[in-house]
Amino acid sequence: MTAPSPLRRVGGSPRRSAGPALARTGLLAPGIVLLVLFAFLPLVALVITGFVNDRSQLTTENFAHVFSSGTYLRLLGRTLLLSFAVTVVAIALGWPAAWALARHVKPARRTMILGLVIIPYITSQLLLIYGFLTLIQAGGPISYVLTQLHLTGPQDSILYTPWANFLMLVYESMPTAVLVLYSAAESVSPSVLEAARTLGARPRYVFTHVIWPLSAPMVVVNFTLTFVQTVGAFAEPAVLGGPDGQMLGNTISTQISSGANDGFAVALSLVLLVTSLLVVGVVTALVSWTKRAQSGGPTNRLTAPPRPRTRARTPELTVARES
Amino acid sequence: MRRSTSALVTKVWLYAVLVVFALPVLSMVVLSLNESRYGTLPFRFSLHWYQVLRTDTALLDALSTSITLATEVTIVCVVVGTLLTFGLRKAPIAITLPVNGLLLALLSVPLLLLSAGLLSVFDWLGLGQSTTALLLSSIITSLPFVVLIERGRLENLSPDYAEAARSLGAGPVRTFLLVTVPLMAPSIIAGGMLAFVICFNNFAIQLFLAPVGISTLPVQIYSMVRLGVTPDVNALGTLVVAGTVLIIVVLNWLTGNAARLFTTTRER
């Protein structure tokens, strides 16, 4: 850091870019070095490793291996399908809850409820998986209650079945759904709904022609986040899924841990990444198509949502006054 | 009439969802106070598993490894992230575009895949699976959260305060340290706490990059769950969740609404 030059002090405004360029380099350097070495290089390394065989030759044989094997393609298909189902179910279950939170809960209570939603969101995934395991295992709380009600036998449990894995993944996706769709619900202005109702729109029509077009972008955000995360899941199926509940992430993680065939593991990863981005792209296109189809012509501009409130505004003011 | 019915139904649904959210955690809490060795009911109160936990060195070592790692990562992330946030503010687009792209990529590439790439890079660097590799990888995955949160605050910060300080004769360094940093403090602390949480929970990175013989808490639980668990994990889980609740309360107090941190972070 250099001493302030008289010129800059007189000018006062830090907006001119002549002086601070050097200082800025100093500010940016550590972050950029880290990002280049450990974000950019790993992504490059992924691509390179996928196209190199164990004799260090450039090749596509890793990908040929993936696509020639029915096992891996079936596993890929199942992983994508499962992740799609998990994401859609989480959105469908989370939306009404998020809607109620934004509309029908007193603001004072909202902060507390959001806190309760965040607990599973920031609790270690492994602890949640473990807690879920204790919950559903034979003799555990759920099994105990069901046995007492004579609905199941004492040894019945969905643990180590694909259903356990599915439910766990839905559980983990739900907080994101509630948080993201809560923002979506907040951005639908109550007066717009009131107007639609006053003009005689039935609830279904209000949903398809007002709420859906206004919420669609956040639904896409939610879909993208959850789907991409779920596609890469491997701990949940490994712990809960049993032999029939495995996902492609398990194959990839086993390959990486063994270190035996990096190129193949990376090729699998890249195929998974690209196909899941394709799914995201298709869903995004479909959603924006329904949005356009439903919301019709330019008259609907009137229903454009107010910009979502930015989070920091009020705290910033109070802080500024304090200091 | 119809509207109030639908309001009631969705509200009941909301509370049902909250109950389901709590179930795995409640299960851990209840079973940690239950006598049974196999996590089975009926319930008989006992503090036995908390006593077992006090002597379970594998689990406690893993916890202290996790806390140490997360603390180191938090310190580095807060310093580097704050510098980066301020550096990016008026940087030309030739810098901001690739940097933001990388930050976004870190948030959107599944960690399983990122750790495969990181492992290759550390192999090239001759570090392989090591504490250095673990530390650097944890830093890089927590960094974007710090930058996003601090940037949100910085964008909303009026430049008037800094300009007032400058026109009253403070140099840029003094202005930065005595005016801008205090104004930014809540977001810096919130970003740091988030970095801590993200790092603490970062299972994939820890599994693939930690050296043999060093287990973080998630990795330790993972290996225990697959080999047969002792219920003292319930006791530890209960304590960790209690810590989590504490963090949320502090975040709420600092930012007014902790949930905003997570929603706006993920929207971008």
Coordinates of C-alpha atoms in Angstrom, one line a residue, chain B residues 60-243:
Chain B
L60 CA -13.6 -36.6 18.9
D61 CA -10.4 -36.5 16.8
A62 CA -12.5 -36.2 13.7
L63 CA -14.6 -33.4 15.2
S64 CA -11.5 -31.5 16.2
T65 CA -9.9 -32.0 12.8
S66 CA -13.1 -30.6 11.2
I67 CA -13.2 -27.6 13.5
T68 CA -9.5 -26.8 13.0
L69 CA -9.8 -27.2 9.2
A70 CA -13.0 -25.0 9.0
T71 CA -11.4 -22.3 11.2
E72 CA -8.3 -22.1 9.0
V73 CA -10.4 -22.1 5.9
T74 CA -12.6 -19.4 7.3
I75 CA -9.7 -17.1 8.1
V76 CA -8.1 -17.4 4.7
C77 CA -11.5 -17.1 2.9
V78 CA -12.5 -14.0 4.8
V79 CA -9.1 -12.3 4.0
V80 CA -8.8 -13.4 0.4
G81 CA -12.6 -13.0 -0.3
T82 CA -12.8 -9.5 1.1
L83 CA -9.8 -8.4 -0.9
L84 CA -11.3 -10.0 -4.0
T85 CA -14.6 -8.4 -3.4
F86 CA -13.1 -4.9 -3.1
G87 CA -10.7 -5.5 -6.0
L88 CA -13.5 -6.6 -8.3
R89 CA -15.7 -3.6 -7.5
K90 CA -14.1 -1.3 -10.1
A91 CA -12.1 -3.8 -12.1
P92 CA -12.5 -3.9 -15.9
I93 CA -14.8 -6.5 -17.4
A94 CA -11.8 -8.4 -18.7
I95 CA -11.1 -9.3 -15.1
T96 CA -14.6 -9.5 -13.6
L97 CA -16.0 -11.8 -16.3
P98 CA -13.6 -14.7 -16.0
V99 CA -13.4 -14.4 -12.2
N100 CA -17.2 -14.4 -11.8
G101 CA -17.4 -17.3 -14.3
L102 CA -15.0 -19.3 -12.1
L103 CA -16.8 -18.4 -8.9
L104 CA -20.1 -19.5 -10.6
A105 CA -18.5 -22.7 -11.9
L106 CA -17.4 -23.6 -8.4
L107 CA -21.0 -23.3 -7.2
S108 CA -22.6 -25.2 -10.0
V109 CA -20.2 -28.1 -10.8
P110 CA -21.0 -31.1 -8.5
L111 CA -18.3 -31.4 -5.9
L112 CA -17.7 -35.1 -6.8
L113 CA -16.5 -33.9 -10.2
L114 CA -14.6 -30.9 -8.9
S115 CA -12.7 -33.1 -6.4
A116 CA -11.7 -35.5 -9.2
G117 CA -10.2 -32.5 -11.1
L118 CA -8.6 -31.2 -7.9
L119 CA -7.0 -34.6 -7.3
S120 CA -5.4 -34.5 -10.7
V121 CA -4.0 -31.0 -10.1
F122 CA -2.6 -32.0 -6.7
D123 CA -1.1 -35.1 -8.2
W124 CA 0.6 -32.9 -10.8
L125 CA 1.9 -30.6 -8.1
G126 CA 3.3 -33.6 -6.2
L127 CA 1.0 -33.0 -3.3
G128 CA -1.5 -35.8 -3.9
Q129 CA -3.8 -36.5 -1.0
S130 CA -2.4 -34.3 1.8
T131 CA -3.3 -31.8 4.5
T132 CA -2.2 -29.0 2.1
A133 CA -4.4 -30.3 -0.7
L134 CA -7.3 -30.7 1.7
L135 CA -6.8 -27.1 3.0
L136 CA -6.5 -25.5 -0.4
S137 CA -9.5 -27.5 -1.8
S138 CA -11.7 -26.5 1.1
I139 CA -10.6 -22.9 0.7
I140 CA -11.5 -22.8 -3.0
T141 CA -15.0 -24.3 -2.4
S142 CA -15.9 -21.9 0.4
L143 CA -14.5 -18.8 -1.2
P144 CA -17.4 -18.1 -3.7
F145 CA -19.9 -17.9 -0.8
V146 CA -17.8 -15.2 1.0
V147 CA -17.5 -13.1 -2.2
L148 CA -21.2 -13.4 -3.1
I149 CA -22.4 -12.3 0.4
E150 CA -19.9 -9.5 0.7
R151 CA -20.6 -8.3 -2.8
G152 CA -24.3 -8.1 -2.1
R153 CA -23.5 -5.7 0.8
L154 CA -20.9 -3.7 -1.0
E155 CA -23.2 -3.0 -3.9
N156 CA -25.8 -1.6 -1.6
L157 CA -23.2 0.5 0.3
S158 CA -23.5 4.2 -0.3
P159 CA -20.1 5.7 -1.4
D160 CA -21.0 8.8 0.5
Y161 CA -19.4 7.6 3.8
A162 CA -16.0 6.9 2.1
E163 CA -16.1 10.1 0.2
A164 CA -16.9 12.1 3.3
A165 CA -13.9 10.5 5.1
R166 CA -11.7 11.2 2.1
S167 CA -12.8 14.8 1.8
L168 CA -12.1 15.2 5.6
G169 CA -8.5 14.2 4.9
A170 CA -8.3 10.5 5.5
G171 CA -6.1 8.5 3.2
P172 CA -7.4 5.5 1.2
V173 CA -6.0 3.0 3.7
R174 CA -7.5 4.8 6.7
T175 CA -10.8 5.2 4.9
F176 CA -10.8 1.6 4.0
L177 CA -10.0 0.3 7.5
L178 CA -11.9 2.8 9.6
V179 CA -15.0 3.5 7.4
T180 CA -15.6 0.8 4.8
V181 CA -14.6 -2.3 6.7
P182 CA -16.8 -1.4 9.8
L183 CA -19.7 -0.7 7.4
M184 CA -19.1 -4.1 5.8
A185 CA -18.6 -6.0 9.1
P186 CA -21.9 -7.8 9.3
S187 CA -21.5 -9.3 5.8
I188 CA -17.8 -10.1 6.5
I189 CA -18.8 -12.0 9.6
A190 CA -21.8 -13.6 7.9
G191 CA -19.6 -14.7 5.0
G192 CA -17.1 -16.1 7.4
M193 CA -19.7 -18.1 9.3
L194 CA -21.1 -19.4 6.0
A195 CA -17.5 -20.4 4.9
F196 CA -17.1 -22.3 8.1
V197 CA -20.4 -24.2 7.7
I198 CA -19.7 -25.0 4.0
C199 CA -16.2 -26.2 4.8
F200 CA -17.3 -28.2 7.8
N201 CA -19.9 -30.0 5.7
N202 CA -17.9 -30.5 2.5
F203 CA -17.9 -34.3 2.5
A204 CA -16.9 -35.0 -1.1
I205 CA -13.8 -32.8 -1.0
Q206 CA -12.8 -34.2 2.4
L207 CA -13.3 -37.8 1.3
F208 CA -11.1 -37.6 -1.8
L209 CA -8.4 -35.1 -0.7
A210 CA -7.7 -35.9 2.9
P211 CA -4.5 -37.9 3.5
V212 CA -4.8 -41.5 4.6
G213 CA -5.3 -41.7 8.4
I214 CA -6.9 -38.2 8.8
S215 CA -10.7 -38.2 9.0
T216 CA -12.9 -35.2 9.2
L217 CA -16.2 -35.6 11.0
P218 CA -18.3 -36.4 7.9
V219 CA -15.8 -38.8 6.6
Q220 CA -15.6 -40.5 10.0
I221 CA -19.4 -40.8 10.2
Y222 CA -19.4 -42.2 6.6
S223 CA -17.0 -44.9 7.4
M224 CA -18.8 -45.7 10.7
V225 CA -22.2 -45.9 9.1
R226 CA -21.0 -48.5 6.7
L227 CA -19.3 -50.6 9.3
G228 CA -21.8 -50.5 12.1
V229 CA -22.5 -47.6 14.3
T230 CA -22.3 -47.0 18.0
P231 CA -25.1 -44.7 19.3
D232 CA -22.6 -42.1 20.5
V233 CA -22.8 -40.7 17.0
N234 CA -26.4 -39.7 18.0
A235 CA -24.9 -37.8 21.0
L236 CA -22.3 -36.0 18.8
G237 CA -24.9 -35.3 16.1
T238 CA -27.2 -33.7 18.7
L239 CA -24.3 -31.4 19.9
V240 CA -23.4 -30.5 16.3
V241 CA -27.0 -29.6 15.5
A242 CA -27.1 -27.5 18.6
G243 CA -24.0 -25.7 17.4

